[in-house]
Every structure is written in C-alpha cells, then in structure tokens.
Amino acid sequence: MIASTSAPITKTLLSDWERALLVLPALAGLLLGFFLTFLPGRFAAITQFPADDAYIYQLAGATILGYGIALSFSLFQQYWLAVRLVVIGVLVNNLASLYACVIAIFAGNAPYSVYLFLATNLLFVAICCLLLARHMGVPHQDPDLATYLIRLLLIVGTVAAGAFGVLPLFVPGFFTLFHLHINAPFIIREAGAGSLGYAVVAVLAQRALSSQEMRLITVMAAVFNGVGGVVSIPYLLAGNVLLLPWLIAPVGLVVLVACLIVIRQTMARKTS
C-alpha cells in the first residue's frame, strides 16, 4: 500500500526511455565486473595497470558486478521505487570513482583507461541525477520488512561497506599491512568507490524497509558479498594475503545466505 497518492502517476512509473538510459551503465557494470573478477590479469594488461594484487581487482569486480546485475533487473521494472536505491548507489559509486580518477590524473602518468573511467563516470552521474530529479517527491511504500534480521543486516552492511569504502578511497596504503603491494592505487580506490555506494544504500534502506525498494538492492548485496566471499577462498587457502580473506570469505558467504532469505521474503510479499 502506498503511503500517499499525491505524486503524479508519471513520477511513480518509469518510462521506456528512462529504462533505456540504464542500459549503458548496466552493460558497463556487467562487462567491467566480469573482467575484473574473472580475468584480472587480462584487465590489467588492457588498462595498463600493474598486474599485482589480483585479489584487489577481484574484490573491485565483485562490487561492480553487483551494480551491473541490479541495473539489468532494473530494465524490467515498471515502478521508480523499485530502482531508486540502485540508482542512488550507482550515483555514489561514480562520484567516488571521479575522485579516484582526479587523484590518479594529478599524480601523473595516468594510463588512458583512467580518462575512459572519467568520461563514463561523468555520463553515469548525469543519468542518475536526471532520473532522481525527474522522480523527486515520489512517496515511499509503507514498511513491510521491518524485521530484526533485516535491520541487523543493514546495520552490518553500513559499517562493513563504509569501512571498506572510506579506507581504500582515502588511505589505500593501509592495505599493505595485509601483504598487498598496492602498486595500482586506482584499482583499490575503485573497489572503495563501489563499496561506498553500498554503504549509502544500506543507510537509506533503513528508512525504506519495503519489499518494493529492498528487492533489487538485496540482489545487489547478494552478488557483491557472494562473489567477494567466493573469490576470497583461494587466497584464504594459499595464505599469501593476511587476514582479509579470512574476514571477507565467511562474512560474505553468511551475508549471501541472509540476502537470499530476504529476497525470498520480498518475493513472497510480491505474490501475496
């Protein structure tokens, strides 16, 4: 049940051209996330970054792949509220990525790929801002998922994603403590940019707590945490990266299971 019906119907619904605007960031998220996660060495060669720290490339890929999959599902949504938090997450990700680009450019000798990131960031920020401006004032649904599990999941997500957003963005050298080289600080900053978007979404979701708004961001979080957990397992077994895989692998897989439970709950609300 919608809490208010004062918003014009054109604001509550997504038009065909608005969904078309999401195609490009969806494809970018899928392709970039796939290459970073599954072909980190190849990605490093193409983008002219050092191939050290494949683990960081893969974690960055996990964050971006979550956005790509959530945006792909957004293309089939009729209502703005279903995609609002995904769009906000993508906006924060790209704004933080702009910061990473500026730092890399002013540091000197930035490869061509940084300028490509910069251009796509500006385009995606414009798309997200346009959509948010067009649908400003659309009322939220009444909360129907205000359970202890979901509130706890969002709080944990806010803290974890916030920490793994701020530290890589602003203190990338901190991660050398975990036996990582950080010869490509731009990549770890991109991982931080992606994670920061999830943190902001988790904060805003604590106000929403409706099945319509929670569904796609839970899919996004499931992909991010599930992929991050799975790619951490080989490093956990190899022991060449300190602590991080031991933290990310179990937490990521536990959060994946929790997200699947929440997705099941949101689908049950949809069909009831």
Tab-separated table of C-alpha atoms in Angstrom:
chain	number	residue	atom	x	y	z
A	1	MET	CA	0.000	0.000	0.000
A	2	ILE	CA	1.379	3.406	-0.976
A	3	ALA	CA	1.624	5.832	1.907
A	4	SER	CA	0.475	8.760	-0.242
A	5	THR	CA	-1.049	9.186	-3.693
A	6	SER	CA	-0.175	12.843	-4.185
A	7	ALA	CA	2.648	12.198	-6.659
A	8	PRO	CA	1.669	12.314	-10.337
A	9	ILE	CA	1.491	8.904	-11.946
A	10	THR	CA	4.221	9.904	-14.414
A	11	LYS	CA	6.590	10.261	-11.462
A	12	THR	CA	5.829	6.880	-9.928
A	13	LEU	CA	6.321	4.992	-13.200
A	14	LEU	CA	9.467	4.503	-15.274
A	15	SER	CA	9.108	5.407	-18.938
A	16	ASP	CA	10.635	3.352	-21.737
A	17	TRP	CA	13.281	5.996	-22.449
A	18	GLU	CA	14.242	6.135	-18.776
A	19	ARG	CA	14.771	2.390	-18.727
A	20	ALA	CA	16.798	2.772	-21.927
A	21	LEU	CA	19.104	5.212	-20.109
A	22	LEU	CA	20.006	2.406	-17.689
A	23	VAL	CA	21.155	0.039	-20.448
A	24	LEU	CA	24.622	1.576	-20.764
A	25	PRO	CA	25.519	1.559	-17.037
A	26	ALA	CA	24.065	-1.949	-16.767
A	27	LEU	CA	26.275	-3.234	-19.597
A	28	ALA	CA	29.300	-1.381	-18.221
A	29	GLY	CA	28.746	-2.928	-14.793
A	30	LEU	CA	28.386	-6.432	-16.209
A	31	LEU	CA	31.403	-6.244	-18.527
A	32	LEU	CA	33.721	-4.414	-16.138
A	33	GLY	CA	32.670	-6.573	-13.212
A	34	PHE	CA	33.215	-9.774	-15.208
A	35	PHE	CA	36.690	-8.810	-16.419
A	36	LEU	CA	37.857	-7.589	-13.019
A	37	THR	CA	36.535	-10.658	-11.213
A	38	PHE	CA	37.391	-13.474	-13.574
A	39	LEU	CA	40.168	-12.071	-15.784
A	40	PRO	CA	42.103	-9.650	-13.551
A	41	GLY	CA	45.426	-10.208	-15.338
A	42	ARG	CA	43.866	-9.592	-18.726
A	43	PHE	CA	42.114	-6.488	-17.431
A	44	ALA	CA	45.403	-5.142	-16.028
A	45	ALA	CA	47.130	-5.671	-19.388
A	46	ILE	CA	44.372	-3.934	-21.367
A	47	THR	CA	44.098	-0.971	-18.993
A	48	GLN	CA	47.876	-0.631	-18.485
A	49	PHE	CA	47.816	-1.120	-14.710
A	50	PRO	CA	50.283	-3.281	-12.741
A	51	ALA	CA	49.101	-6.877	-12.530
A	52	ASP	CA	49.966	-7.211	-8.820
A	53	ASP	CA	47.238	-7.810	-6.264
A	54	ALA	CA	44.795	-9.786	-8.389
A	55	TYR	CA	42.728	-10.124	-5.217
A	56	ILE	CA	42.029	-6.375	-5.186
A	57	TYR	CA	40.971	-6.489	-8.824
A	58	GLN	CA	38.560	-9.305	-7.998
A	59	LEU	CA	37.075	-7.517	-4.988
A	60	ALA	CA	36.579	-4.412	-7.126
A	61	GLY	CA	34.905	-6.638	-9.708
A	62	ALA	CA	32.544	-8.043	-7.080
A	63	THR	CA	31.324	-4.555	-6.156
A	64	ILE	CA	30.796	-3.521	-9.783
A	65	LEU	CA	29.176	-6.806	-10.806
A	66	GLY	CA	26.534	-6.271	-8.120
A	67	TYR	CA	25.609	-2.937	-9.673
A	68	GLY	CA	25.560	-4.415	-13.172
A	69	ILE	CA	23.193	-7.242	-12.260
A	70	ALA	CA	20.872	-4.985	-10.233
A	71	LEU	CA	20.759	-2.472	-13.102
A	72	SER	CA	19.994	-5.292	-15.543
A	73	PHE	CA	16.958	-6.259	-13.467
A	74	SER	CA	16.028	-2.564	-13.290
A	75	LEU	CA	15.430	-2.586	-17.040
A	76	PHE	CA	12.321	-4.716	-16.452
A	77	GLN	CA	10.843	-2.676	-13.605
A	78	GLN	CA	7.713	-0.582	-14.015
A	79	TYR	CA	7.882	1.499	-10.853
A	80	TRP	CA	10.523	4.070	-9.915
A	81	LEU	CA	10.687	2.991	-6.274
A	82	ALA	CA	11.902	-0.451	-7.349
A	83	VAL	CA	15.081	1.072	-8.816
A	84	ARG	CA	15.535	4.253	-6.732
A	85	LEU	CA	18.105	2.896	-4.285
A	86	VAL	CA	20.028	1.130	-7.055
A	87	VAL	CA	20.304	4.432	-8.931
A	88	ILE	CA	21.487	6.201	-5.768
A	89	GLY	CA	24.120	3.502	-5.222
A	90	VAL	CA	25.358	3.874	-8.790
A	91	LEU	CA	25.476	7.663	-8.355
A	92	VAL	CA	27.593	7.439	-5.187
A	93	ASN	CA	29.865	4.845	-6.805
A	94	ASN	CA	30.524	7.067	-9.810
A	95	LEU	CA	31.024	10.220	-7.738
A	96	ALA	CA	33.618	8.412	-5.617
A	97	SER	CA	35.165	6.992	-8.791
A	98	LEU	CA	35.526	10.558	-10.100
A	99	TYR	CA	37.609	11.303	-7.015
A	100	ALA	CA	39.803	8.263	-7.794
A	101	CYS	CA	40.237	9.486	-11.372
A	102	VAL	CA	41.214	13.010	-10.303
A	103	ILE	CA	43.779	11.679	-7.819
A	104	ALA	CA	45.276	9.386	-10.484
A	105	ILE	CA	45.451	12.174	-13.077
A	106	PHE	CA	47.086	14.700	-10.728
A	107	ALA	CA	49.560	12.051	-9.563
A	108	GLY	CA	50.847	11.973	-13.146
A	109	ASN	CA	51.347	9.271	-15.798
A	110	ALA	CA	47.749	8.077	-15.605
A	111	PRO	CA	47.027	5.473	-18.318
A	112	TYR	CA	44.389	6.136	-20.960
A	113	SER	CA	41.934	3.915	-19.081
A	114	VAL	CA	41.667	6.453	-16.248
A	115	TYR	CA	40.353	9.031	-18.724
A	116	LEU	CA	37.877	6.453	-20.022
A	117	PHE	CA	36.694	5.866	-16.457
A	118	LEU	CA	36.408	9.639	-16.011
A	119	ALA	CA	34.208	10.033	-19.103
A	120	THR	CA	31.896	7.165	-18.174
A	121	ASN	CA	31.666	8.413	-14.580
A	122	LEU	CA	30.501	11.822	-15.779
A	123	LEU	CA	27.932	10.233	-18.105
A	124	PHE	CA	26.555	7.909	-15.439
A	125	VAL	CA	26.396	10.697	-12.843
A	126	ALA	CA	24.364	12.752	-15.327
A	127	ILE	CA	21.992	9.829	-15.986
A	128	CYS	CA	21.467	9.148	-12.286
A	129	CYS	CA	20.923	12.818	-11.433
A	130	LEU	CA	18.401	13.171	-14.265
A	131	LEU	CA	16.386	10.179	-13.047
A	132	LEU	CA	16.483	11.307	-9.418
A	133	ALA	CA	15.371	14.827	-10.391
A	134	ARG	CA	12.506	13.555	-12.546
A	135	HIS	CA	11.170	11.306	-9.786
A	136	MET	CA	11.731	13.623	-6.832
A	137	GLY	CA	8.901	13.514	-4.307
A	138	VAL	CA	7.601	10.026	-5.097
A	139	PRO	CA	6.223	8.688	-1.764
A	140	HIS	CA	7.666	5.594	-0.128
A	141	GLN	CA	5.681	2.430	0.472
A	142	ASP	CA	4.619	1.588	3.995
A	143	PRO	CA	7.374	-0.563	5.582
A	144	ASP	CA	6.571	-4.273	5.374
A	145	LEU	CA	10.059	-5.675	6.046
A	146	ALA	CA	10.909	-4.046	9.376
A	147	THR	CA	12.229	-7.280	10.906
A	148	TYR	CA	15.151	-7.745	13.273
A	149	LEU	CA	17.123	-9.744	10.680
A	150	ILE	CA	16.812	-7.082	8.008
A	151	ARG	CA	17.645	-4.215	10.357
A	152	LEU	CA	20.694	-6.112	11.620
A	153	LEU	CA	21.774	-6.933	8.058
A	154	LEU	CA	21.534	-3.269	7.063
A	155	ILE	CA	23.490	-2.075	10.101
A	156	VAL	CA	26.259	-4.623	9.492
A	157	GLY	CA	26.251	-3.697	5.808
A	158	THR	CA	26.546	0.005	6.581
A	159	VAL	CA	29.517	-0.457	8.903
A	160	ALA	CA	31.379	-3.014	6.765
A	161	ALA	CA	30.770	-1.352	3.394
A	162	GLY	CA	31.524	2.052	4.908
A	163	ALA	CA	34.874	0.891	6.279
A	164	PHE	CA	35.818	-0.849	3.029
A	165	GLY	CA	34.709	2.259	1.143
A	166	VAL	CA	36.472	5.002	3.085
A	167	LEU	CA	39.802	3.251	3.776
A	168	PRO	CA	40.594	2.193	0.178
A	169	LEU	CA	39.478	5.563	-1.174
A	170	PHE	CA	41.463	7.768	1.160
A	171	VAL	CA	44.145	5.522	2.703
A	172	PRO	CA	44.955	2.853	0.066
A	173	GLY	CA	48.432	2.338	1.508
A	174	PHE	CA	46.820	0.968	4.682
A	175	PHE	CA	46.254	-2.334	2.879
A	176	THR	CA	49.963	-3.020	2.529
A	177	LEU	CA	49.612	-4.293	6.116
A	178	PHE	CA	47.890	-7.335	4.617
A	179	HIS	CA	50.870	-8.208	2.376
A	180	LEU	CA	49.319	-6.469	-0.636
A	181	HIS	CA	51.548	-4.397	-2.943
A	182	ILE	CA	49.030	-1.628	-3.831
A	183	ASN	CA	51.036	-0.759	-6.961
A	184	ALA	CA	47.729	0.209	-8.606
A	185	PRO	CA	46.075	2.500	-6.027
A	186	PHE	CA	43.485	3.485	-8.639
A	187	ILE	CA	42.074	-0.053	-8.606
A	188	ILE	CA	41.731	-0.266	-4.832
A	189	ARG	CA	40.138	3.189	-4.873
A	190	GLU	CA	37.635	1.860	-7.423
A	191	ALA	CA	36.878	-1.009	-5.045
A	192	GLY	CA	36.350	1.565	-2.296
A	193	ALA	CA	34.099	3.664	-4.537
A	194	GLY	CA	31.895	0.659	-5.207
A	195	SER	CA	31.742	-0.299	-1.548
A	196	LEU	CA	30.862	3.260	-0.503
A	197	GLY	CA	27.818	3.123	-2.768
A	198	TYR	CA	26.612	0.017	-0.933
A	199	ALA	CA	27.116	1.754	2.423
A	200	VAL	CA	24.971	4.734	1.412
A	201	VAL	CA	22.276	2.423	0.052
A	202	ALA	CA	22.268	0.454	3.320
A	203	VAL	CA	21.778	3.683	5.297
A	204	LEU	CA	18.875	4.817	3.106
A	205	ALA	CA	17.306	1.348	3.091
A	206	GLN	CA	16.881	1.541	6.873
A	207	ARG	CA	14.309	4.250	6.217
A	208	ALA	CA	12.563	2.404	3.389
A	209	LEU	CA	12.219	-1.215	4.584
A	210	SER	CA	9.602	-2.006	1.942
A	211	SER	CA	9.684	-5.074	-0.272
A	212	GLN	CA	9.463	-2.977	-3.432
A	213	GLU	CA	12.549	-0.923	-2.584
A	214	MET	CA	14.504	-3.715	-0.899
A	215	ARG	CA	14.271	-6.354	-3.606
A	216	LEU	CA	16.899	-5.179	-6.108
A	217	ILE	CA	19.342	-3.774	-3.575
A	218	THR	CA	19.265	-7.139	-1.798
A	219	VAL	CA	20.107	-8.840	-5.099
A	220	MET	CA	22.918	-6.306	-5.482
A	221	ALA	CA	24.247	-7.050	-1.991
A	222	ALA	CA	23.941	-10.813	-2.530
A	223	VAL	CA	26.093	-10.641	-5.673
A	224	PHE	CA	28.660	-8.324	-4.074
A	225	ASN	CA	29.063	-10.396	-0.923
A	226	GLY	CA	28.707	-13.795	-2.579
A	227	VAL	CA	31.259	-13.130	-5.298
A	228	GLY	CA	33.592	-11.401	-2.843
A	229	GLY	CA	33.343	-14.387	-0.495
A	230	VAL	CA	33.963	-16.966	-3.214
A	231	VAL	CA	36.988	-15.207	-4.753
A	232	SER	CA	38.497	-14.881	-1.260
A	233	ILE	CA	38.590	-18.649	-0.674
A	234	PRO	CA	41.714	-19.390	-2.822
A	235	TYR	CA	43.636	-16.601	-1.058
A	236	LEU	CA	42.491	-17.906	2.302
A	237	LEU	CA	43.838	-21.357	1.418
A	238	ALA	CA	47.075	-20.021	-0.102
A	239	GLY	CA	47.815	-17.809	2.883
A	240	ASN	CA	49.659	-15.160	0.862
A	241	VAL	CA	47.252	-12.367	1.878
A	242	LEU	CA	46.935	-11.690	5.601
A	243	LEU	CA	43.600	-11.542	7.416
A	244	LEU	CA	41.420	-10.002	4.672
A	245	PRO	CA	40.337	-13.301	3.032
A	246	TRP	CA	39.658	-14.774	6.479
A	247	LEU	CA	37.293	-11.882	7.126
A	248	ILE	CA	35.711	-11.430	3.701
A	249	ALA	CA	35.139	-15.101	2.814
A	250	PRO	CA	32.987	-16.140	5.803
A	251	VAL	CA	31.233	-12.788	6.217
A	252	GLY	CA	30.496	-12.573	2.500
A	253	LEU	CA	29.001	-16.055	2.358
A	254	VAL	CA	26.933	-15.542	5.518
A	255	VAL	CA	25.589	-12.243	4.151
A	256	LEU	CA	24.813	-14.014	0.861
A	257	VAL	CA	22.629	-16.530	2.702
A	258	ALA	CA	20.921	-13.727	4.660
A	259	CYS	CA	20.277	-11.837	1.416
A	260	LEU	CA	18.719	-14.902	-0.183
A	261	ILE	CA	16.357	-15.180	2.798
A	262	VAL	CA	15.386	-11.523	2.423
A	263	ILE	CA	14.879	-11.927	-1.344
A	264	ARG	CA	12.552	-14.841	-0.646
A	265	GLN	CA	10.588	-12.654	1.773
A	266	THR	CA	10.302	-9.814	-0.753
A	267	MET	CA	9.105	-12.204	-3.453
A	268	ALA	CA	6.510	-13.633	-1.059
A	269	ARG	CA	5.226	-10.084	-0.433
A	270	LYS	CA	5.087	-9.510	-4.194
A	271	THR	CA	2.904	-12.550	-4.845
A	272	SER	CA	0.639	-12.121	-1.803
